[in-house]
Amino acid sequence: MSLLVQIIGHLSNVLYIVGASFEKMIWLRSTLILAALLELYYSFNITDEPLWTDIIWSVIFVGTNLWWISVLYYEKLTLNLGEREKKMLELTFSKMNPIHFKKLVKLGTIRTVPENTCLIKENTHINELMLITKGLIKITRNDKILAYVKDGRFVGEMSFMSGATTTANCDTLEETEMIVWDKTLLTDFLKKNENIKKELNDVFSEDLIKKLVADN
């Protein structure tokens, strides 16, 4: 067994470890494919007789990952975001994978509500998560104005995350357009999509920071 074959064998396993550390799926799968190709070379040359079991499974592994890479690129090519979605992605979801963002948006419903509509009452449970896409919301508690919420900001996200009752009243000050997610549907969706759940939690955190900065 030559030194080159040994080095390639070790390098293949190093790449498997490195690939598993990537969060971006395209980098993860590309690195694993390279590792499998090196493993193929190793399996052909490590002994006088090729290790056919390892070779066959490496080929299947490469083929499977190539398929999923093609799916990822197809999703990117067919993303087709509208003007409203582009605005939402820029204002609120800039840290989210655009494909994940598209899936999340498709789960919601666009709703337009008139001026002076009560969206949320204090000390109640809500069944929806709301994101303002165009309009202005007043947040109050005990008749005291706490904040104003406008384009790109969430309403009801704290109650959604904690499951607790709401802590304030939310009323529209003008005709307001929003995207609304049903709590049960969104919760089930996030249970099946852990990566999107993590990204959405990061979005919530960023949204909260922006609200705190705006209040000051």
Protein backbone atom coordinates (compact mmCIF):
# COMPACT_ATOMS: atom_id res chain seq x y z
CA MET A 1 0.00 0.00 0.00
CA SER A 2 1.55 3.29 -1.12
CA LEU A 3 1.86 6.37 1.05
CA LEU A 4 -0.39 8.29 -1.38
CA VAL A 5 -3.24 5.81 -0.92
CA GLN A 6 -2.92 6.07 2.88
CA ILE A 7 -2.98 9.87 2.73
CA ILE A 8 -6.07 9.84 0.50
CA GLY A 9 -7.79 7.43 2.90
CA HIS A 10 -7.12 9.72 5.85
CA LEU A 11 -8.10 12.83 3.87
CA SER A 12 -11.41 11.21 2.93
CA ASN A 13 -12.33 10.72 6.59
CA VAL A 14 -11.19 14.24 7.49
CA LEU A 15 -13.51 15.63 4.80
CA TYR A 16 -16.43 13.59 6.17
CA ILE A 17 -15.89 15.26 9.54
CA VAL A 18 -15.43 18.74 8.04
CA GLY A 19 -18.49 18.35 5.81
CA ALA A 20 -20.71 17.42 8.74
CA SER A 21 -19.81 20.72 10.43
CA PHE A 22 -21.23 22.93 7.66
CA GLU A 23 -24.67 24.47 8.26
CA LYS A 24 -25.22 25.38 4.61
CA MET A 25 -26.55 22.30 2.87
CA ILE A 26 -24.80 22.98 -0.45
CA TRP A 27 -21.36 23.08 1.23
CA LEU A 28 -22.15 20.06 3.38
CA ARG A 29 -23.21 17.87 0.46
CA SER A 30 -20.39 19.07 -1.83
CA THR A 31 -17.76 18.24 0.79
CA LEU A 32 -19.29 14.82 1.45
CA ILE A 33 -19.25 14.07 -2.28
CA LEU A 34 -15.54 14.94 -2.46
CA ALA A 35 -14.90 12.71 0.56
CA ALA A 36 -16.77 9.81 -1.07
CA LEU A 37 -14.82 10.22 -4.32
CA LEU A 38 -11.56 10.01 -2.39
CA GLU A 39 -12.92 6.95 -0.60
CA LEU A 40 -13.62 5.40 -4.00
CA TYR A 41 -9.98 5.86 -5.01
CA TYR A 42 -8.87 4.41 -1.68
CA SER A 43 -11.18 1.38 -2.00
CA PHE A 44 -9.88 0.64 -5.50
CA ASN A 45 -6.22 0.79 -4.48
CA ILE A 46 -5.94 -0.25 -0.82
CA THR A 47 -5.70 -3.97 -1.68
CA ASP A 48 -4.97 -6.06 -4.75
CA GLU A 49 -8.71 -6.77 -5.03
CA PRO A 50 -11.00 -3.69 -4.98
CA LEU A 51 -13.32 -3.37 -1.98
CA TRP A 52 -16.51 -3.67 -3.99
CA THR A 53 -18.93 -3.30 -1.09
CA ASP A 54 -17.38 0.04 -0.09
CA ILE A 55 -17.21 1.13 -3.73
CA ILE A 56 -20.87 0.36 -4.44
CA TRP A 57 -22.09 2.25 -1.36
CA SER A 58 -19.80 5.19 -2.10
CA VAL A 59 -21.26 5.44 -5.60
CA ILE A 60 -24.80 5.37 -4.17
CA PHE A 61 -23.79 8.02 -1.62
CA VAL A 62 -22.36 10.30 -4.33
CA GLY A 63 -25.44 9.84 -6.51
CA THR A 64 -27.82 10.64 -3.65
CA ASN A 65 -25.99 13.83 -2.73
CA LEU A 66 -25.76 14.93 -6.37
CA TRP A 67 -29.54 14.52 -6.58
CA TRP A 68 -30.13 16.72 -3.53
CA ILE A 69 -27.73 19.36 -4.81
CA SER A 70 -29.71 19.49 -8.06
CA VAL A 71 -32.92 19.90 -6.00
CA LEU A 72 -31.36 22.81 -4.08
CA TYR A 73 -30.33 24.57 -7.30
CA TYR A 74 -33.76 23.97 -8.83
CA GLU A 75 -35.42 25.58 -5.81
CA LYS A 76 -33.13 28.60 -6.13
CA LEU A 77 -33.90 28.97 -9.83
CA THR A 78 -37.66 28.79 -9.20
CA LEU A 79 -37.69 31.08 -6.14
CA ASN A 80 -39.53 33.93 -7.98
CA LEU A 81 -40.12 36.36 -5.12
CA GLY A 82 -42.77 39.07 -5.61
CA GLU A 83 -42.27 42.70 -4.61
CA ARG A 84 -43.98 42.20 -1.24
CA GLU A 85 -41.84 39.16 -0.50
CA LYS A 86 -38.64 40.96 -1.52
CA LYS A 87 -39.53 43.78 0.87
CA MET A 88 -40.21 41.32 3.70
CA LEU A 89 -36.95 39.47 3.03
CA GLU A 90 -35.00 42.74 3.15
CA LEU A 91 -36.73 44.26 6.19
CA THR A 92 -37.25 41.24 8.41
CA PHE A 93 -35.85 37.96 7.09
CA SER A 94 -32.44 39.03 5.77
CA LYS A 95 -30.67 36.36 7.87
CA MET A 96 -32.97 33.57 6.70
CA ASN A 97 -32.23 31.26 3.80
CA PRO A 98 -34.39 32.61 0.90
CA ILE A 99 -35.72 29.13 0.13
CA HIS A 100 -36.74 28.65 3.77
CA PHE A 101 -38.27 32.12 3.73
CA LYS A 102 -40.35 31.24 0.66
CA LYS A 103 -41.67 28.09 2.34
CA LEU A 104 -42.56 30.08 5.45
CA VAL A 105 -44.39 32.77 3.49
CA LYS A 106 -46.41 30.18 1.53
CA LEU A 107 -47.71 28.88 4.86
CA GLY A 108 -49.14 32.30 5.78
CA THR A 109 -52.12 34.32 4.55
CA ILE A 110 -52.18 37.95 3.42
CA ARG A 111 -54.79 39.97 5.30
CA THR A 112 -55.84 43.63 5.11
CA VAL A 113 -57.58 45.16 8.13
CA PRO A 114 -59.16 48.63 8.41
CA GLU A 115 -58.13 51.51 10.64
CA ASN A 116 -59.01 51.28 14.36
CA THR A 117 -59.13 47.48 14.40
CA CYS A 118 -58.16 45.68 17.61
CA LEU A 119 -55.73 42.93 16.61
CA ILE A 120 -54.79 41.71 20.08
CA LYS A 121 -56.29 42.25 23.52
CA GLU A 122 -54.21 42.18 26.68
CA ASN A 123 -54.27 39.00 28.82
CA THR A 124 -55.66 36.74 26.10
CA HIS A 125 -54.35 33.76 24.18
CA ILE A 126 -53.83 34.28 20.45
CA ASN A 127 -53.95 31.69 17.70
CA GLU A 128 -52.03 33.68 15.11
CA LEU A 129 -48.63 35.21 14.47
CA MET A 130 -48.77 38.50 12.57
CA LEU A 131 -46.18 40.40 10.55
CA ILE A 132 -46.94 43.95 9.42
CA THR A 133 -46.11 44.42 5.74
CA LYS A 134 -47.72 47.85 5.35
CA GLY A 135 -49.37 49.97 8.02
CA LEU A 136 -49.07 51.23 11.59
CA ILE A 137 -49.96 49.55 14.91
CA LYS A 138 -50.26 51.11 18.37
CA ILE A 139 -49.20 49.00 21.36
CA THR A 140 -50.83 49.94 24.68
CA ARG A 141 -51.18 48.63 28.23
CA ASN A 142 -53.54 50.14 30.80
CA ASP A 143 -54.26 52.98 28.36
CA LYS A 144 -50.56 53.84 28.20
CA ILE A 145 -48.85 53.86 24.80
CA LEU A 146 -45.84 51.54 24.84
CA ALA A 147 -44.76 51.63 21.21
CA TYR A 148 -45.71 51.97 17.58
CA VAL A 149 -45.11 49.08 15.19
CA LYS A 150 -44.83 49.48 11.43
CA ASP A 151 -43.63 47.70 8.29
CA GLY A 152 -41.45 44.66 8.85
CA ARG A 153 -42.27 44.14 12.53
CA PHE A 154 -44.02 41.20 14.20
CA VAL A 155 -47.10 41.38 16.42
CA GLY A 156 -47.81 38.65 18.96
CA GLU A 157 -44.45 36.89 18.62
CA MET A 158 -43.73 36.83 22.38
CA SER A 159 -47.01 35.06 23.12
CA PHE A 160 -46.40 32.73 20.17
CA MET A 161 -42.95 31.71 21.45
CA SER A 162 -43.85 31.38 25.13
CA GLY A 163 -47.45 30.18 24.90
CA ALA A 164 -48.34 32.72 27.59
CA THR A 165 -51.14 35.27 27.49
CA THR A 166 -50.60 38.56 25.69
CA THR A 167 -49.13 41.47 27.64
CA ALA A 168 -50.54 44.41 25.66
CA ASN A 169 -53.25 45.64 23.31
CA CYS A 170 -52.52 46.09 19.60
CA ASP A 171 -54.69 48.39 17.46
CA THR A 172 -54.31 49.60 13.88
CA LEU A 173 -53.93 53.35 13.35
CA GLU A 174 -54.47 53.07 9.59
CA GLU A 175 -55.46 50.45 7.06
CA THR A 176 -52.88 47.74 7.61
CA GLU A 177 -51.70 44.86 5.48
CA MET A 178 -50.13 41.88 7.19
CA ILE A 179 -49.18 38.28 6.70
CA VAL A 180 -50.78 35.96 9.25
CA TRP A 181 -49.74 32.46 10.29
CA ASP A 182 -52.07 30.05 12.05
CA LYS A 183 -50.34 29.02 15.27
CA THR A 184 -51.12 25.30 15.00
CA LEU A 185 -50.06 25.04 11.35
CA LEU A 186 -46.88 27.02 11.95
CA THR A 187 -45.95 25.03 15.05
CA ASP A 188 -46.39 21.71 13.21
CA PHE A 189 -44.40 23.05 10.26
CA LEU A 190 -41.50 24.15 12.49
CA LYS A 191 -41.42 20.78 14.27
CA LYS A 192 -40.74 19.17 10.89
CA ASN A 193 -38.22 21.83 9.81
CA GLU A 194 -35.68 22.41 12.58
CA ASN A 195 -33.40 24.56 10.40
CA ILE A 196 -36.25 26.95 9.61
CA LYS A 197 -37.26 27.01 13.29
CA LYS A 198 -33.74 28.03 14.29
CA GLU A 199 -33.63 30.75 11.64
CA LEU A 200 -37.06 32.06 12.65
CA ASN A 201 -35.99 32.27 16.30
CA ASP A 202 -33.00 34.35 15.16
CA VAL A 203 -35.42 36.58 13.24
CA PHE A 204 -37.57 37.00 16.37
CA SER A 205 -34.49 37.96 18.40
CA GLU A 206 -33.42 40.54 15.84
CA ASP A 207 -36.97 41.93 15.68
CA LEU A 208 -37.06 42.31 19.48
CA ILE A 209 -33.73 44.16 19.48
CA LYS A 210 -34.98 46.55 16.79
CA LYS A 211 -38.12 47.25 18.83
CA LEU A 212 -36.08 47.97 21.96
CA VAL A 213 -33.79 50.31 20.05
CA ALA A 214 -36.78 52.10 18.51
CA ASP A 215 -38.38 52.57 21.95
CA ASN A 216 -35.22 54.27 23.20
